[in-house]
mmCIF file of C-alpha atoms in Angstrom:
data_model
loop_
_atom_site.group_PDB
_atom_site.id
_atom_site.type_symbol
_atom_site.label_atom_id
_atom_site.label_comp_id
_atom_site.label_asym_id
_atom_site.label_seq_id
_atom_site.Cartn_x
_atom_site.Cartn_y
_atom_site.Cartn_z
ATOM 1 C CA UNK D 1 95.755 95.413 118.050
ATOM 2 C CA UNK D 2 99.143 94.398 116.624
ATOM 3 C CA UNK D 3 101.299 97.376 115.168
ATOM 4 C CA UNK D 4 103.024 96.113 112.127
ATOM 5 C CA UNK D 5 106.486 97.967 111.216
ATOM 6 C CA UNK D 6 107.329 97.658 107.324
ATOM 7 C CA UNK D 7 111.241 98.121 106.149
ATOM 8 C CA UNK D 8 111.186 98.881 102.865
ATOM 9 C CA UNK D 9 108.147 101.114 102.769
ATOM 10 C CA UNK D 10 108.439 102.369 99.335
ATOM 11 C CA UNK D 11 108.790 99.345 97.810
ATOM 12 C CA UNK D 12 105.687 98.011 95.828
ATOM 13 C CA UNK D 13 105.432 95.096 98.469
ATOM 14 C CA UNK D 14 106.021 97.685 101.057
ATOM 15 C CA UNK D 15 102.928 100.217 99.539
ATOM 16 C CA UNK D 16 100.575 97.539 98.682
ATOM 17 C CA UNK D 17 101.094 96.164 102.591
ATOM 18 C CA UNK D 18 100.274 99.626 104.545
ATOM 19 C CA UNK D 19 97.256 99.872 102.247
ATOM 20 C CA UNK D 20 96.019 96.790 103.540
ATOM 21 C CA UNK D 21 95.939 97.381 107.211
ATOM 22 C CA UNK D 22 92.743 97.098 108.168
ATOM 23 C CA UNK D 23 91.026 96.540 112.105
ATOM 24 C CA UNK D 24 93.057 93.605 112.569
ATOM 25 C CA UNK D 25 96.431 95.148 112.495
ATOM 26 C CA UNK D 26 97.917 98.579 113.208
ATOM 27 C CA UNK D 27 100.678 100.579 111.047
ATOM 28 C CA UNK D 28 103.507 101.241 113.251
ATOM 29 C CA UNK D 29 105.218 103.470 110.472
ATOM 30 C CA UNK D 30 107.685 102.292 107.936
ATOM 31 C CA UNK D 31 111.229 103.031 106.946
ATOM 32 C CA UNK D 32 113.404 102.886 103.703
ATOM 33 C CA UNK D 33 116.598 102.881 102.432
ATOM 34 C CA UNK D 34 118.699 105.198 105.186
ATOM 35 C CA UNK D 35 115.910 105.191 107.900
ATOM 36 C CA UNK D 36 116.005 104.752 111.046
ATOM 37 C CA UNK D 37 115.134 101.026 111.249
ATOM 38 C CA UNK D 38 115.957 101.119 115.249
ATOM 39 C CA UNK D 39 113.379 103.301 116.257
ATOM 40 C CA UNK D 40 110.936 101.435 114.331
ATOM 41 C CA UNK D 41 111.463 97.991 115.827
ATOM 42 C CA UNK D 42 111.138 99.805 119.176
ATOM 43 C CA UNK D 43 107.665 101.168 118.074
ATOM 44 C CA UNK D 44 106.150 97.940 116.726
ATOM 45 C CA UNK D 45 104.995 94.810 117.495
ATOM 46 C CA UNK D 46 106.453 92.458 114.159
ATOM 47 C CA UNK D 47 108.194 93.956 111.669
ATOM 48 C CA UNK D 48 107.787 92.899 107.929
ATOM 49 C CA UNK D 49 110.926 93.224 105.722
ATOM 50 C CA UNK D 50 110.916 93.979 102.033
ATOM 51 C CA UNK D 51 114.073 95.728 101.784
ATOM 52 C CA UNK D 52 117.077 94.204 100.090
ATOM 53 C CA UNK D 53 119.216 91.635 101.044
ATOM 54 C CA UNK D 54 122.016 94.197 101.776
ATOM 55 C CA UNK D 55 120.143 96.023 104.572
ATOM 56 C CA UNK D 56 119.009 92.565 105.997
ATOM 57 C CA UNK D 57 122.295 92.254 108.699
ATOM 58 C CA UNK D 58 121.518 95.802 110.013
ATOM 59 C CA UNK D 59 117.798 95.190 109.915
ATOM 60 C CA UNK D 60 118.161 91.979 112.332
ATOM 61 C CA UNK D 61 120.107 93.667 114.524
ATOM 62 C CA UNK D 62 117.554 96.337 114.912
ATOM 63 C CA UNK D 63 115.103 93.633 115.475
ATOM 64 C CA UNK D 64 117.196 91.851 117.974
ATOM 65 C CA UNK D 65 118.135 94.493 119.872
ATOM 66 C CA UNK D 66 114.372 95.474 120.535
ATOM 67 C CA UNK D 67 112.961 91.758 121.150
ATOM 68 C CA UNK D 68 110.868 92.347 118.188
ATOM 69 C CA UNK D 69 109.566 89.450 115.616
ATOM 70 C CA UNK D 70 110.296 90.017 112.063
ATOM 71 C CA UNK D 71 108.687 88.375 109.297
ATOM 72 C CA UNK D 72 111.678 88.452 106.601
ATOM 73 C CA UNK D 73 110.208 88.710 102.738
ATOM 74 C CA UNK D 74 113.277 90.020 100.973
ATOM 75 C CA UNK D 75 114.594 87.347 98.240
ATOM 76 C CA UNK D 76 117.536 86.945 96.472
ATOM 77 C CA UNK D 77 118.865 85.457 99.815
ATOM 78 C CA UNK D 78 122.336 83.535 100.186
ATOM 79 C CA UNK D 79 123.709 81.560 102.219
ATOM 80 C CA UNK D 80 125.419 84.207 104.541
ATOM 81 C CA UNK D 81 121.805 85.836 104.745
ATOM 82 C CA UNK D 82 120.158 82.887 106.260
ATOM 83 C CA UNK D 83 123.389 82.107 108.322
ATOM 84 C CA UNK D 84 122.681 85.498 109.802
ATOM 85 C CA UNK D 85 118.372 84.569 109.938
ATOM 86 C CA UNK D 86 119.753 81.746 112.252
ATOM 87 C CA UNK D 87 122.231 83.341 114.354
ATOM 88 C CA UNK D 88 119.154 85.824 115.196
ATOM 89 C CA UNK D 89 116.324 83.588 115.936
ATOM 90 C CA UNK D 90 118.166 82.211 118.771
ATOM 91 C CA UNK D 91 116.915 86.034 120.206
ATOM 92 C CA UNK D 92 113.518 86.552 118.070
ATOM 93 C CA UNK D 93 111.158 85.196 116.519
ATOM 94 C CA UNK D 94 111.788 85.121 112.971
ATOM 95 C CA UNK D 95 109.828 83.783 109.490
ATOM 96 C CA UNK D 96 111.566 83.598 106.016
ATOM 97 C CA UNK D 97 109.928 83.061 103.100
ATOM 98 C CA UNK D 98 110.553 83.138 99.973
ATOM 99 C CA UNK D 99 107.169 84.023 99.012
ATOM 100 C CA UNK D 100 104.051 84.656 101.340
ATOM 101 C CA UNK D 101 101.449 83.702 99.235
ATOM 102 C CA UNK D 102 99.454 80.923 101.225
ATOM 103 C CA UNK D 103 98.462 79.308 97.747
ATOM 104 C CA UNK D 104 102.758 79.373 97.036
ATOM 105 C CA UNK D 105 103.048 77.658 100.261
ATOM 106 C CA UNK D 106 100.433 75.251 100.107
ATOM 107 C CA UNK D 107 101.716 74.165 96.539
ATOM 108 C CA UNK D 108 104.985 73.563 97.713
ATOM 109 C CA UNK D 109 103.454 70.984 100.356
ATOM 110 C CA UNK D 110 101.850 69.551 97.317
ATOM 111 C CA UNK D 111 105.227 69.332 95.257
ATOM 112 C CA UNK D 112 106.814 67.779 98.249
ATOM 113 C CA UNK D 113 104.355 64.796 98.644
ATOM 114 C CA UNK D 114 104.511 63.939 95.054
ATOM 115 C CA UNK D 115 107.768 64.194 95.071
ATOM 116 C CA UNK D 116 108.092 61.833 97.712
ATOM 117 C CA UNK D 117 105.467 59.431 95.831
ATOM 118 C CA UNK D 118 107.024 59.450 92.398
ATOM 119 C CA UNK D 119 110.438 57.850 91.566
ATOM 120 C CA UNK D 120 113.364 58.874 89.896
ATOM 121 C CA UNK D 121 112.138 58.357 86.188
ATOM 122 C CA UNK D 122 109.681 61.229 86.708
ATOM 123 C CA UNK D 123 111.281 64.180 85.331
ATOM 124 C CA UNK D 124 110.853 67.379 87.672
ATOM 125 C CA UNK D 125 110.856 70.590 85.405
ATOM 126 C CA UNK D 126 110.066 73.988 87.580
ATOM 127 C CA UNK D 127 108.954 77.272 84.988
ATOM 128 C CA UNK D 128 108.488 80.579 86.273
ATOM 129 C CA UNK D 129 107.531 84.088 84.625
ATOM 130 C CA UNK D 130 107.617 87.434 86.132
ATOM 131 C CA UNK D 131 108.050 91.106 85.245
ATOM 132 C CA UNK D 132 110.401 92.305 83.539
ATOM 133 C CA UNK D 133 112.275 94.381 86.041
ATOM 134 C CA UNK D 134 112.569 91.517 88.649
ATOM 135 C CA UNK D 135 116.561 90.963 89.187
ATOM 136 C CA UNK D 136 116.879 87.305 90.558
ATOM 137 C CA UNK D 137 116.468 84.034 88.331
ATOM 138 C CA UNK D 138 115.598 81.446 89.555
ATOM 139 C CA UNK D 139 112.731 83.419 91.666
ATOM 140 C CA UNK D 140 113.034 82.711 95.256
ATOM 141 C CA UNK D 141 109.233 80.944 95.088
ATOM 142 C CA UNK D 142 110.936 78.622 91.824
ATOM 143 C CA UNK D 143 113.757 77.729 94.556
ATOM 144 C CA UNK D 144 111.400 76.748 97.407
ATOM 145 C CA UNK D 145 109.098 74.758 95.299
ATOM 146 C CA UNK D 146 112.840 72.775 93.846
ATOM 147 C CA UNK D 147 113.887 72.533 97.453
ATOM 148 C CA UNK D 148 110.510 70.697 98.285
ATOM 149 C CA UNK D 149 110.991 68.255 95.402
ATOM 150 C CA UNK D 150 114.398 67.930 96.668
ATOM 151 C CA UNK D 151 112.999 67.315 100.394
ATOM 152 C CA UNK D 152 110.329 64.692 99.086
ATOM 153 C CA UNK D 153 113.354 62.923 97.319
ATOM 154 C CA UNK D 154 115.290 63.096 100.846
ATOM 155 C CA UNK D 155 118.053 64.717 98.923
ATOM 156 C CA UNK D 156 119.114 68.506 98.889
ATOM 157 C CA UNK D 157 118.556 71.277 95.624
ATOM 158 C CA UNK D 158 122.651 72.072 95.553
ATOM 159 C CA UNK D 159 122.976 68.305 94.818
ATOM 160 C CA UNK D 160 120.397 68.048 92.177
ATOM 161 C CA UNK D 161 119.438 71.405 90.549
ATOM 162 C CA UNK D 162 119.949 72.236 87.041
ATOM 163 C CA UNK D 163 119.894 75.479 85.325
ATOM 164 C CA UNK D 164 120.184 77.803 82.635
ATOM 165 C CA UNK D 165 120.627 74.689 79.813
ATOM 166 C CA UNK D 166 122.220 75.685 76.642
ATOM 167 C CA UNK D 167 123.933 74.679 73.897
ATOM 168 C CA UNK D 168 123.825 71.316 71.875
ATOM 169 C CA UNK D 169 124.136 68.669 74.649
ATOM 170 C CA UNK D 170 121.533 69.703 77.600
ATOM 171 C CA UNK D 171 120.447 65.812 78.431
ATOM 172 C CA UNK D 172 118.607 65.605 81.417
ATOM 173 C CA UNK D 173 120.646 63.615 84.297
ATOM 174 C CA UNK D 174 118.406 60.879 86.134
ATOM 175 C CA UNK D 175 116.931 62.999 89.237
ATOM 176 C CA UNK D 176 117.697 66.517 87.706
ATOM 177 C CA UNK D 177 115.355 69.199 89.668
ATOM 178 C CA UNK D 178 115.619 71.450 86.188
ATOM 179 C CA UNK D 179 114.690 75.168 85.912
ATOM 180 C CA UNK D 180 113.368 77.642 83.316
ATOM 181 C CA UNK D 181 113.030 81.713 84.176
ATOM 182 C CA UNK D 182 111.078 84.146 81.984
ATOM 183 C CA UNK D 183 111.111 87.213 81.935
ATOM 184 C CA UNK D 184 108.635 90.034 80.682
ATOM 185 C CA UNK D 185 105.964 92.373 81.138
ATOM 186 C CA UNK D 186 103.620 93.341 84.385
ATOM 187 C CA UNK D 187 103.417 89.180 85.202
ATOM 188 C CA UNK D 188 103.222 89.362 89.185
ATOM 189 C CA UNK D 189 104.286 85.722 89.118
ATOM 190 C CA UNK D 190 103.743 82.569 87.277
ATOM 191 C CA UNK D 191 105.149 79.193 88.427
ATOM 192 C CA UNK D 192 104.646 75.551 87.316
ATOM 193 C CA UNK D 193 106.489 72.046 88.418
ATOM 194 C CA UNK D 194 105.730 69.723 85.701
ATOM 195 C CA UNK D 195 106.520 65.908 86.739
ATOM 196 C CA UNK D 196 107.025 64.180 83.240
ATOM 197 C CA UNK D 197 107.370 60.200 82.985
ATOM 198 C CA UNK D 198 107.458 58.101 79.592
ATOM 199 C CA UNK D 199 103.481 58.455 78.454
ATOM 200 C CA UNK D 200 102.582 60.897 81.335
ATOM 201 C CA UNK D 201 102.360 63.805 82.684
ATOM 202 C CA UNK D 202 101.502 65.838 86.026
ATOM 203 C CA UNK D 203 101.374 69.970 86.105
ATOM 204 C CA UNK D 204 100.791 71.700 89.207
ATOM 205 C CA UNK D 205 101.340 75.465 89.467
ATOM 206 C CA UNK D 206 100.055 78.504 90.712
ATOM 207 C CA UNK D 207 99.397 82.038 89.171
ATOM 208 C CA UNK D 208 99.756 85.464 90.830
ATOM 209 C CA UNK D 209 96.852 87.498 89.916
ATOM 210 C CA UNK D 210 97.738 90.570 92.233
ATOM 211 C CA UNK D 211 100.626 91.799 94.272
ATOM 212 C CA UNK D 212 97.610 91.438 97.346
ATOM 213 C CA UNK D 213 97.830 87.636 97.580
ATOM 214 C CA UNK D 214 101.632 88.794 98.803
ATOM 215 C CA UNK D 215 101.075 91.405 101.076
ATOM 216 C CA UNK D 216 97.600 89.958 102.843
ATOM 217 C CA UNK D 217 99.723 86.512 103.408
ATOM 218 C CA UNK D 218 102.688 88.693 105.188
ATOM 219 C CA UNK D 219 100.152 90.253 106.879
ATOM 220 C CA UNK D 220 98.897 87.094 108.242
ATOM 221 C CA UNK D 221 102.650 85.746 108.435
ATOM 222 C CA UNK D 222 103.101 88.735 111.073
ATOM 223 C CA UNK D 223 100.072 88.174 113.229
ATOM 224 C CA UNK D 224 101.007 84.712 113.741
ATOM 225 C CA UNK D 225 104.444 85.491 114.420
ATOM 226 C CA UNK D 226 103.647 88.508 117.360
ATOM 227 C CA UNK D 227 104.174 86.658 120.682
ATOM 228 C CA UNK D 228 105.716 83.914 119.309
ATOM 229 C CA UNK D 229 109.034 82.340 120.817
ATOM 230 C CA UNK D 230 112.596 83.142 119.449
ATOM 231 C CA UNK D 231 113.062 80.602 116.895
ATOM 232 C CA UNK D 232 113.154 80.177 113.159
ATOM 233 C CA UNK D 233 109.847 79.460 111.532
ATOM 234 C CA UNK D 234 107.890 79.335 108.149
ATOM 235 C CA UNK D 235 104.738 79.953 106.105
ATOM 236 C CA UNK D 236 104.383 76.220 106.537
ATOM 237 C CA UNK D 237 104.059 77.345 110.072
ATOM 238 C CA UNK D 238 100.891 79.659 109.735
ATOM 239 C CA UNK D 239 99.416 77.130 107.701
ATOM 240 C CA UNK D 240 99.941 74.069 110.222
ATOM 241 C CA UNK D 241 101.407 71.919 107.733
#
């Protein structure tokens, strides 16, 4: 059995994981905000982290120092963060994701390929909605479906990404990756990439039901990762894509 560690146990991500360790994994314990995130890593097998992206230099080093896998779920990510995810996974195996939802990652494969099928004059639009006590906008899960667009259009989202239009002259640019946040509510998460051409129009998107779909797919994210190399990886990854 494979004991699962979870930083950030307190969290709703955190909760809604423990309660879903069943025969297939064991519950190694969990620690929040001031815990001791060392003696965890040394008790488990993979950790899964939920925390915040403040905690996520010491909680690396934890997982570095005790050889352990760590499946990172914490967004709101920058650029130092994931300059930090690499430096470690030349130790440990590490997987980042934005969002663990299989259906999420499976999407953005989709997004990619049309992406990469469709020119320029299609208009990609990305729309999310979630609660309204999430902090970030764009959601980390809006990002990684714009980044696949990007990838299908061999180009990168900082070079094409628009956001937050207002006022009276928001005209799209030619190859704008746009995006839209709402906010409100109990929505767990809503997200849609619409690719709009003159007389057309293609929608695919993907609706959060539950919290679950988040926590069973870093579940399966961390059984997949236990034994695995040191390296970077992805729900892509556990998927095979």
């Amino acid at each position: 059995m494979t004991d699962i560690g979870i930083i950030g146990s307190e969290g709703r991500m955190g909760r809604t994981i423990a309660a879903l360790l069943d025969g297939s994994a064991g519950h190694a314990g969990g620690v929040d905000a001031g815990g001791d995130v060392a003696a965890l890593a040394g008790a488990s097998d993979v950790l899964v982290d939920f925390s915040t992206p403040g905690a996520l230099a010491a909680n690396l080093a934890a997982a570095r120092a005790a050889g352990t896998p760590i499946v990172v779920g914490t967004t709101g990510l920058g650029e130092k963060h994931h300059a930090l995810i690499d430096e470690a996974a030349q130790d440990i195996a590490i997987l980042q994701a934005a969002n663990t939802s299989l259906g999420v990652n499976l999407l953005a494969h989709l997004v990619r390929d049309a992406a990469a099928r469709l020119g320029t004059e299609w208009d990609i639009e990305i729309v999310e909605m979630h609660h309204r006590h999430k902090i970030d906008a764009p959601s980390g899960t809006a990002l990684l479906l714009g980044e696949a667009a990007a990838a299908g259009r061999e180009t990168t989202l900082g070079e094409v990404a628009e956001e937050g239009r207002a006022g009276l002259d928001c005209t799209r640019t030619e190859g704008a990756i746009g995006f839209a946040s709402l906010r409100g509510g109990s929505v767990a998460g809503d997200h849609q990439v619409v690719f709009a051409a003159e007389g057309e129009r293609i929608e695919l998107g993907h609706r959060a039901e539950s919290r679950e779909i988040f926590a069973r797919g870093a579940i399966r994210a961390a059984l997949w990762l236990a034994g695995k190399p040191a390296g970077r990886y992805a729900m892509a990854d556990v998927l095979g894509l």
